[in-house]
C-alpha positions as a printed NumPy array, in Angstrom:
array([[-13.582,  12.021, -11.959],
       [-11.359,   9.866, -14.162],
       [-10.408,   6.514, -12.614],
       [ -7.74 ,   4.172, -13.92 ],
       [ -7.701,   0.393, -13.809],
       [ -6.008,  -0.63 , -10.55 ],
       [ -3.88 ,  -3.384, -12.174],
       [ -2.272,  -0.827, -14.471],
       [ -1.086,   1.254, -11.501],
       [  2.588,   1.2  , -10.538],
       [  3.769,  -1.295,  -7.932],
       [  4.164,  -0.071,  -4.354],
       [  7.231,  -0.877,  -2.283],
       [  5.812,  -0.129,   1.181],
       [  2.61 ,  -1.794,   2.413],
       [ -0.272,   0.657,   2.275],
       [ -3.844,   0.555,   3.488],
       [ -6.629,   1.239,   1.034],
       [-10.395,   1.016,   1.102],
       [-12.223,  -1.081,  -1.442],
       [-15.882,  -0.42 ,  -2.141],
       [-17.567,  -3.306,  -3.938],
       [-20.583,  -1.932,  -5.783],
       [-23.214,  -3.81 ,  -7.77 ],
       [-26.546,  -2.669,  -9.175],
       [-28.213,  -3.475,  -5.852],
       [-25.603,  -3.774,  -3.097],
       [-22.455,  -2.333,  -1.584],
       [-19.764,  -3.783,   0.655],
       [-16.577,  -2.228,   2.02 ],
       [-13.182,  -3.755,   2.702],
       [ -9.963,  -2.519,   4.245],
       [ -7.011,  -3.901,   2.29 ],
       [ -3.293,  -3.958,   2.981],
       [ -1.396,  -3.818,  -0.314],
       [  2.219,  -4.752,  -0.883],
       [  3.237,  -5.014,  -4.516],
       [  0.796,  -7.391,  -6.202],
       [ -0.188,  -8.982,  -2.887],
       [ -3.275,  -7.824,  -1.027],
       [ -4.685,  -8.922,   2.308],
       [ -8.204,  -8.226,   3.521],
       [ -7.757,  -6.708,   6.978],
       [-11.489,  -6.284,   7.629],
       [-14.751,  -6.238,   5.707],
       [-18.308,  -5.106,   6.248],
       [-21.467,  -7.032,   5.638],
       [-23.187,  -6.516,   2.284],
       [-25.802,  -3.76 ,   2.262],
       [-28.61 ,  -3.372,  -0.263],
       [-29.436,   0.054,  -1.659],
       [-32.193,   1.533,  -3.842],
       [-30.819,   4.857,  -5.097],
       [-27.794,   7.169,  -4.896],
       [-28.78 ,   8.503,  -1.474],
       [-29.191,   5.06 ,   0.077],
       [-25.931,   3.933,  -1.588],
       [-24.104,   6.72 ,   0.253],
       [-25.798,   5.864,   3.572],
       [-25.174,   2.111,   3.269],
       [-21.57 ,   2.542,   2.132],
       [-20.951,   4.851,   5.093],
       [-22.396,   2.204,   7.427],
       [-20.056,  -0.333,   5.86 ],
       [-17.049,   1.951,   6.307],
       [-17.891,   2.327,   9.997],
       [-17.767,  -1.473,  10.395],
       [-14.128,  -1.663,   9.281],
       [-12.689,  -0.706,  12.657],
       [-10.095,   1.73 ,  13.911],
       [ -7.426,   0.79 ,  11.327],
       [ -9.606,   2.322,   8.615],
       [-10.358,   5.643,  10.295],
       [ -7.447,   7.55 ,   8.739],
       [ -7.801,   5.93 ,   5.297],
       [ -9.78 ,   7.705,   2.587],
       [ -8.033,   6.285,  -0.485],
       [-10.463,   4.004,  -2.286],
       [-10.558,   1.606,  -5.19 ],
       [-13.904,   0.502,  -6.585],
       [-14.658,  -3.137,  -7.455],
       [-17.358,  -2.98 , -10.117],
       [-19.548,  -5.378, -12.033],
       [-18.635,  -5.983, -15.657],
       [-21.866,  -4.259, -16.745],
       [-20.577,  -0.99 , -15.215],
       [-17.515,  -0.913, -17.502],
       [-17.353,  -0.326, -21.244],
       [-14.169,  -0.042, -23.316],
       [-12.033,   0.132, -20.174],
       [-13.971,   3.024, -18.615],
       [-16.91 ,   3.332, -16.237],
       [-20.153,   4.068, -18.079],
       [-21.544,   7.582, -17.572],
       [-24.621,   6.646, -15.506],
       [-22.579,   4.608, -13.034],
       [-19.806,   7.223, -12.994],
       [-22.336,   9.784, -11.731],
       [-23.317,   7.403,  -8.935],
       [-19.672,   6.937,  -7.934],
       [-19.019,  10.701,  -8.145],
       [-21.838,  11.257,  -5.638],
       [-20.419,   8.568,  -3.356],
       [-16.893,  10.035,  -3.519],
       [-18.088,  13.585,  -2.852],
       [-20.502,  12.784,  -0.023],
       [-18.072,  10.479,   1.828],
       [-14.912,  12.556,   1.144],
       [-13.152,   9.642,  -0.523],
       [ -9.99 ,   9.838,  -2.628],
       [-10.509,   7.452,  -5.585],
       [ -7.415,   5.933,  -7.188],
       [ -8.971,   3.474,  -9.602],
       [-11.322,   0.641, -10.274],
       [-11.22 ,  -3.043, -11.027],
       [-13.778,  -5.299, -12.599],
       [-14.865,  -7.887, -10.008],
       [-14.225, -10.976, -12.137],
       [-10.75 ,  -9.66 , -12.978],
       [ -9.986,  -9.26 ,  -9.264],
       [-11.151, -12.793,  -8.473],
       [ -9.211, -14.269, -11.382],
       [ -6.089, -12.392, -10.282],
       [ -6.415, -13.654,  -6.695],
       [ -6.92 , -17.233,  -7.882],
       [ -3.947, -17.007, -10.239],
       [ -1.707, -15.842,  -7.39 ],
       [ -2.79 , -18.796,  -5.237],
       [ -2.786, -21.458,  -7.971],
       [ -0.681, -20.242, -10.912],
       [ -0.483, -23.618, -12.674],
       [ -4.016, -24.904, -12.132],
       [ -7.092, -24.824, -14.313],
       [-10.266, -23.361, -12.829],
       [-13.714, -22.422, -14.072],
       [-14.99 , -19.352, -12.242],
       [-18.77 , -18.795, -12.264],
       [-20.025, -15.322, -11.341],
       [-23.669, -14.552, -10.685],
       [-25.207, -11.083, -10.616],
       [-28.804,  -9.935, -10.684],
       [-28.853,  -9.814, -14.475],
       [-26.017, -12.025, -15.756],
       [-24.096, -15.23 , -15.257],
       [-20.465, -15.238, -16.386],
       [-18.124, -18.184, -16.81 ],
       [-14.383, -17.523, -16.846],
       [-11.743, -20.133, -17.568],
       [ -8.435, -19.651, -15.783],
       [ -5.802, -21.94 , -17.243],
       [ -2.071, -21.724, -16.499],
       [ -2.575, -18.262, -14.981],
       [ -4.357, -16.866, -18.047],
       [ -7.983, -15.718, -18.043],
       [-10.271, -16.42 , -21.003]])
């Protein structure tokens, strides 16, 4: 399964609903998003679930999807929000790709792309405060990242 970066996708004219599965090395969380152009609104979100292996990732993600409510029942299009450590040279690393392939197959999802989590946060902040300067600190189980957002540019 080849996934493209969600920010490089073409702009939509009509609002659409899409699932977002946030996956880290130890947890998963699901969101139902309404997209319109570059704007996105979180319609509903699940609690964060911890998993141990591919099988428990599928089970916990499914539980999260069930929490999203009736608006999500007909939606199977998904974008993955991934940790930076899951991405190398603009592509998902092979080990993590296998995990996502299992998730997609077992839950009958239609993947359209992925986004790196810090990129998504920086993008959201830039839309809300395009002229401000912000330091974004991201903590994961294995890393701490600091991102400077200045005048809408990430560095």
